[in-house]
Short mmCIF file of C-alpha atoms in Angstrom, two decimals:
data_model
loop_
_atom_site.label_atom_id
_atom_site.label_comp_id
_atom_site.label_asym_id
_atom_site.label_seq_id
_atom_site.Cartn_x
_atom_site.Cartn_y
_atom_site.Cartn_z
CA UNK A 77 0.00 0.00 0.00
CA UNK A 78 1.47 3.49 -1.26
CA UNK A 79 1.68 5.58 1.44
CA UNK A 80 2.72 9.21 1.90
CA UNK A 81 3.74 11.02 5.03
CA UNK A 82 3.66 14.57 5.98
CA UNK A 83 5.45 15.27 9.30
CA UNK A 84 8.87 17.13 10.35
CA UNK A 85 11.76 17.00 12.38
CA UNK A 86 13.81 14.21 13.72
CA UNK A 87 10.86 11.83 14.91
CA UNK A 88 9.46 12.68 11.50
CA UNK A 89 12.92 11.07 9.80
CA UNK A 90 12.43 8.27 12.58
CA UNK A 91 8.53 7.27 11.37
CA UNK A 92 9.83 7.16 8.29
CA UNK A 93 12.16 4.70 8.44
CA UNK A 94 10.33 2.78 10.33
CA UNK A 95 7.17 2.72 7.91
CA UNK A 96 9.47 2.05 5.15
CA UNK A 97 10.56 -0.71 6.63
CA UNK A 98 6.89 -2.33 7.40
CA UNK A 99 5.94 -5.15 4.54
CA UNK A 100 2.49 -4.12 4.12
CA UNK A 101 3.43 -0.33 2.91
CA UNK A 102 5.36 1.25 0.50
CA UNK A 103 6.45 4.74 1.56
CA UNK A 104 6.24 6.87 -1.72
CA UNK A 105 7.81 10.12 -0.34
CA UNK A 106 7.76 12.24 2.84
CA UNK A 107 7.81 16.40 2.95
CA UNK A 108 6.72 18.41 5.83
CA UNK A 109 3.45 20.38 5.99
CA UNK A 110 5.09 23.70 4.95
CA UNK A 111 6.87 22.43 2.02
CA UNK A 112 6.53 24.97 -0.88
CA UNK A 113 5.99 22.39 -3.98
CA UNK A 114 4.02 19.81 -1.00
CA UNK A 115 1.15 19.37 -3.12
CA UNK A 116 2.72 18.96 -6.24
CA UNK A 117 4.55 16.25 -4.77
CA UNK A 118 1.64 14.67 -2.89
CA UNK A 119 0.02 14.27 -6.48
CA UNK A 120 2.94 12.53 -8.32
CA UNK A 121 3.31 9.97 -5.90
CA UNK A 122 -0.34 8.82 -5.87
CA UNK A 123 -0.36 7.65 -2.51
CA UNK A 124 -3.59 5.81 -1.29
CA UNK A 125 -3.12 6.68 2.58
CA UNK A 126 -1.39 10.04 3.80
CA UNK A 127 0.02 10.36 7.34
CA UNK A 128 -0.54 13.90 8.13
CA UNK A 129 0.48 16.22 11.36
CA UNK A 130 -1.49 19.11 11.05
CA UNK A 131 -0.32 21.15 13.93
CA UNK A 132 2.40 23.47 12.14
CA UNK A 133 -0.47 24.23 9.77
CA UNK A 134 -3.34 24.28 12.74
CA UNK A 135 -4.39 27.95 11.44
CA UNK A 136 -5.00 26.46 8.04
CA UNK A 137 -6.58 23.53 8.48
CA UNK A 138 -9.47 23.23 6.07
CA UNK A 139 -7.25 25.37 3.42
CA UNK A 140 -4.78 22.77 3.56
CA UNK A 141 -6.79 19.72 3.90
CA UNK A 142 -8.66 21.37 0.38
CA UNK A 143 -5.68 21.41 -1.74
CA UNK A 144 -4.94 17.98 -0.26
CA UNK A 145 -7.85 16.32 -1.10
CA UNK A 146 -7.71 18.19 -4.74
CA UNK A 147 -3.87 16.51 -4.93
CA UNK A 148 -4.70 13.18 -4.02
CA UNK A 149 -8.43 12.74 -4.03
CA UNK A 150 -8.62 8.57 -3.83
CA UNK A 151 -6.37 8.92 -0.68
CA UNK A 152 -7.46 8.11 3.26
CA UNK A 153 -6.17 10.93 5.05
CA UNK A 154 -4.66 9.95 8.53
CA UNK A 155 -4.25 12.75 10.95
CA UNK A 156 -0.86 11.87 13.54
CA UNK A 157 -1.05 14.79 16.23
CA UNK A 158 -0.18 15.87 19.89
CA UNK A 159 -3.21 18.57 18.84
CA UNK A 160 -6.40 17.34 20.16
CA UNK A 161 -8.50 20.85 19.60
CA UNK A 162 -11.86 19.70 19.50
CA UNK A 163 -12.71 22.26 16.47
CA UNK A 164 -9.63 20.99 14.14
CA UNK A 165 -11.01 17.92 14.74
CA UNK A 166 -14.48 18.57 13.63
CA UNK A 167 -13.06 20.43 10.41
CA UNK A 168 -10.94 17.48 9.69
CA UNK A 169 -14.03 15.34 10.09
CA UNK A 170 -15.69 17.34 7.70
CA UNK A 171 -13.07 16.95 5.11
CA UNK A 172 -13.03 13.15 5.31
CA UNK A 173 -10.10 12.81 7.74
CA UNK A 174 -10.63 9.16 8.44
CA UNK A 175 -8.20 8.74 11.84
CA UNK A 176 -7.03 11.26 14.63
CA UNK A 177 -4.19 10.01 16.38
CA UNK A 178 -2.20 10.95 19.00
CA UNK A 179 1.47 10.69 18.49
CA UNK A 180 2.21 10.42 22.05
CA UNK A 181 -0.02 7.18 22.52
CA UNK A 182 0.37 5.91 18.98
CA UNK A 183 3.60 3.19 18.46
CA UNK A 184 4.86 2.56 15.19
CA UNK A 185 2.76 -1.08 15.48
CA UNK A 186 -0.20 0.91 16.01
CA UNK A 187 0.22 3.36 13.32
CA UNK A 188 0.90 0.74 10.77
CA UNK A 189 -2.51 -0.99 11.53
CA UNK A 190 -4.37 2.39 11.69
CA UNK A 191 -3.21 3.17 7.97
CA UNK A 192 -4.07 -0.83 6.77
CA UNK A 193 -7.35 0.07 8.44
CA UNK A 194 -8.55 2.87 7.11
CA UNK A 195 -7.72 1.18 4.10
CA UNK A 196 -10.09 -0.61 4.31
CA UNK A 197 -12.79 2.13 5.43
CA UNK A 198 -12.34 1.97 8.89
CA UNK A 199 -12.42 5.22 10.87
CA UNK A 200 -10.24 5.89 13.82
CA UNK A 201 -11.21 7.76 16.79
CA UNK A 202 -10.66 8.28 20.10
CA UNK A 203 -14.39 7.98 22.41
CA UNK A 204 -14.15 10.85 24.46
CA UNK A 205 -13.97 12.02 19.81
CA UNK A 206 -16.74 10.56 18.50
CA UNK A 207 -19.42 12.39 20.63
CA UNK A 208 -18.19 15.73 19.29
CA UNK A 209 -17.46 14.64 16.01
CA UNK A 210 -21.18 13.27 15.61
CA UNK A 211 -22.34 16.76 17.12
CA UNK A 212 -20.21 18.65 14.57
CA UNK A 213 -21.43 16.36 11.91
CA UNK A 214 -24.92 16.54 12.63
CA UNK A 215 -25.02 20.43 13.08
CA UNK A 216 -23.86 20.52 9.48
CA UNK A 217 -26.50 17.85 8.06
CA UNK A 218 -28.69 19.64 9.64
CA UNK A 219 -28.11 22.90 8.21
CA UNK A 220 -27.56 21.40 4.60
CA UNK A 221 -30.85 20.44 5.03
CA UNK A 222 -32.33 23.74 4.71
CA UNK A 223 -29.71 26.24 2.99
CA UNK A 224 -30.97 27.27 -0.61
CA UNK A 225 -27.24 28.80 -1.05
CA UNK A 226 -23.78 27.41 -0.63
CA UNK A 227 -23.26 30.95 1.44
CA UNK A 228 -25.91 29.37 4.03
CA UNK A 229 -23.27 27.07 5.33
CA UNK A 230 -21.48 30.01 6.55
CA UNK A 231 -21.69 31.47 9.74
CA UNK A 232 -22.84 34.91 10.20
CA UNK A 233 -19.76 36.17 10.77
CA UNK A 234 -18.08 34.34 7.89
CA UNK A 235 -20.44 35.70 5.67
CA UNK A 236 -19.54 38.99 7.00
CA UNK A 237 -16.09 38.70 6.23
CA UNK A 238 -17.29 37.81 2.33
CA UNK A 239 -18.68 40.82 1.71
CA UNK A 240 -15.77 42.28 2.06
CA UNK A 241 -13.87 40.00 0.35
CA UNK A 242 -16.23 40.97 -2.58
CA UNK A 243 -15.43 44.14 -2.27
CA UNK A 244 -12.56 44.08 -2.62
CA UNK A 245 -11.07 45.13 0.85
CA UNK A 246 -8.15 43.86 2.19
CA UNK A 247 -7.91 41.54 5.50
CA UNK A 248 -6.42 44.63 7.74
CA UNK A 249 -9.78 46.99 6.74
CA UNK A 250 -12.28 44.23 6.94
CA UNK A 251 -10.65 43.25 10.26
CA UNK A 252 -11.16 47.27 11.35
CA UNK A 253 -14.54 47.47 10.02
CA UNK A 254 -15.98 44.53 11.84
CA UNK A 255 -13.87 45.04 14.88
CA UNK A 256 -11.64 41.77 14.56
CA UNK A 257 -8.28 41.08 15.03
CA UNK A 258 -6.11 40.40 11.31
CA UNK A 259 -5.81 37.10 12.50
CA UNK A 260 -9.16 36.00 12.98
CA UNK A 261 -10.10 37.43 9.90
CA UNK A 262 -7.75 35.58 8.09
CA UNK A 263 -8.64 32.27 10.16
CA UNK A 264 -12.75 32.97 8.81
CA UNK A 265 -10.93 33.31 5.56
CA UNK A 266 -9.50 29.70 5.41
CA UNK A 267 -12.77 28.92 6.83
CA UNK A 268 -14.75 30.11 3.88
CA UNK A 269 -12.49 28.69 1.88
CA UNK A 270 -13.02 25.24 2.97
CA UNK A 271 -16.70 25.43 3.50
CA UNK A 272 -17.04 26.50 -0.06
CA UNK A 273 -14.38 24.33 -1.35
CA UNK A 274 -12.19 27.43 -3.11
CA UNK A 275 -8.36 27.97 -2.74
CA UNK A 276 -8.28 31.52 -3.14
CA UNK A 277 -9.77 35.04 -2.68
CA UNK A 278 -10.83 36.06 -6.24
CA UNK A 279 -12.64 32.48 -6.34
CA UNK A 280 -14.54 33.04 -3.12
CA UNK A 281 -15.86 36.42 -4.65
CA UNK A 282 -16.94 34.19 -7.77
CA UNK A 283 -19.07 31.86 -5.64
CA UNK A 284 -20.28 34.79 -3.57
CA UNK A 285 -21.57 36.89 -6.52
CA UNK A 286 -23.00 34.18 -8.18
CA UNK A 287 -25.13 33.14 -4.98
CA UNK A 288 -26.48 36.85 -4.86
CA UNK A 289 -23.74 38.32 -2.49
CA UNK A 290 -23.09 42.30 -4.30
CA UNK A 291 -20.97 45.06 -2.61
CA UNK A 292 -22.83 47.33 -0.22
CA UNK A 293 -23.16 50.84 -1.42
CA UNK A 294 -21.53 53.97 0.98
CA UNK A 295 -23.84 56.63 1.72
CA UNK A 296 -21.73 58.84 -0.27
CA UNK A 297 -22.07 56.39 -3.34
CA UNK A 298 -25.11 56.59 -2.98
CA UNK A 299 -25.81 60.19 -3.08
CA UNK A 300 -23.15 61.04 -6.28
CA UNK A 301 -25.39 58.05 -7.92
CA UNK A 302 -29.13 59.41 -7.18
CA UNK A 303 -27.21 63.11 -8.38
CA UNK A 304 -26.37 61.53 -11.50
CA UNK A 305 -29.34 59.92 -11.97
CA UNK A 306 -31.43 62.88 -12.02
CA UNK A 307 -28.94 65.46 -13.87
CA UNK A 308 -30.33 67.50 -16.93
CA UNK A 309 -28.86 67.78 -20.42
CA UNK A 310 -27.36 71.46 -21.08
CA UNK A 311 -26.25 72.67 -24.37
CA UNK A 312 -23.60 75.31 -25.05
CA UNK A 313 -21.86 76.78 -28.30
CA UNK A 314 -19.24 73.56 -28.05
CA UNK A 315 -21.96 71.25 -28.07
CA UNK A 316 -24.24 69.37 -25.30
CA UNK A 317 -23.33 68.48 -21.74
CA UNK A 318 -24.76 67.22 -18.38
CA UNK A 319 -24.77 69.37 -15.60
CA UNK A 320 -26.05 68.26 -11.64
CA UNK A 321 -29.52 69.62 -10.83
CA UNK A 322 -29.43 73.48 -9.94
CA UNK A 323 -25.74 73.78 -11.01
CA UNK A 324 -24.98 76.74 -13.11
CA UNK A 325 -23.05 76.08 -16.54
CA UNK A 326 -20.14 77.88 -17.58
CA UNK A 327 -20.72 80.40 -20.44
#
């Protein structure tokens, strides 16, 4: 069985070595999580299970689980992690992450039989997991059920953060205009991107716009635009003109 993983560091050098070694896999190649051509890689090897830690790239989760799934879609993703935050969990969940393990409690024995499980469609968890998991899982169903526009699957504030990705504002003004830190902007922005399945800015806008989502209008736009609106035609020696409502023209 192909498999790929992406860890780093010396324990990272250890694992694999020691899954190359197993008879059952083959390891096809190993990069860590911040590698620049990662992806690239992921997708020439073909790997049917990837052994993933996720914590140097915790603040991108569903942005990086997205371009992995898009670079090796038939692949079982297995998540190796000393983070156990309950709402990584639930996003990796979402994207088909079929194990969560912790690295700490998981021997190279146990790893092995986690990836020849999931293999075979099994689904690792831990219990005091599952229960949050379902929750997560459910609270999604359950809003599928009823959303008449991939923008309902946002949260409020997600979709707040949209707009102004639609119009065009960058993550420091949209942060200062709803009163949010940079950060947490950008963490709803890998968030959108996930939900919506998009890998970039100018493709979020797409699927915004095309679900209804337009730029608000300032007052101030909106003034110059009812002025405009209701200017009258003028005509002088040089030919005709628009002037603003009770202007005076130059003669």
């Amino acid at each position: 069985m192909r498999v790929f993983l992406i860890d780093q560091g010396m324990l990272a050098e250890a694992l694999a070595a020691r899954l190359a070694a197993a008879r059952s896999l083959v390891l096809v190649g190993c990069a860590p999580p911040t590698a620049p051509e990662l992806f690239a890689t992921v997708d020439a090897a073909r790997p049917k299970v990837v052994v993933v830690d996720l914590a140097p790239v915790a603040s991108t989760t569903a942005a990086f689980l997205s371009r992995l799934a898009a670079a090796a879609p038939e692949a079982r993703v297995v998540v190796l992690t000393d983070d156990q935050d309950p709402a990584r969990l639930a996003v990796a969940a979402r994207w088909g992450v079929a194990a969560w393990v912790a690295k700490r409690d998981c021997s190279t024995e146990d790893l092995i039989a986690v990836v020849n499980g999931v293999r075979e469609g099994m689904a690792y968890f831990r219990p005091e997991q599952i229960g949050f998991v379902l929750e997560a899982l459910r609270d999604e169903i359950d809003r599928a059920r009823v959303t008449s526009t991939p923008l309902d699957v946002l949260s409020v504030r997600e979709q707040d953060v949209l707009r102004g990705i639609v119009e065009g504002k960058p993550g420091s003004q949209i942060a200062g205009e709803l009163f949010l830190s940079v950060n947490t902007v950008r963490t709803h922005t890998h968030n959108i991107f996930g939900k919506l399945q998009v890998h970039s800015r100018l493709e979020a806008a797409a699927v915004a716009r095309a679900a209804g989502m337009t730029p608000r209008v300032t007052p101030a736009e909106h003034a110059l635009s009812n002025s405009l609106r209701h200017a009258k035609p003028w005509r002088n020696g040089s030919g005709e003109h628009t002037a603003l409502n009770n202007s005076t023209p130059y003669r």
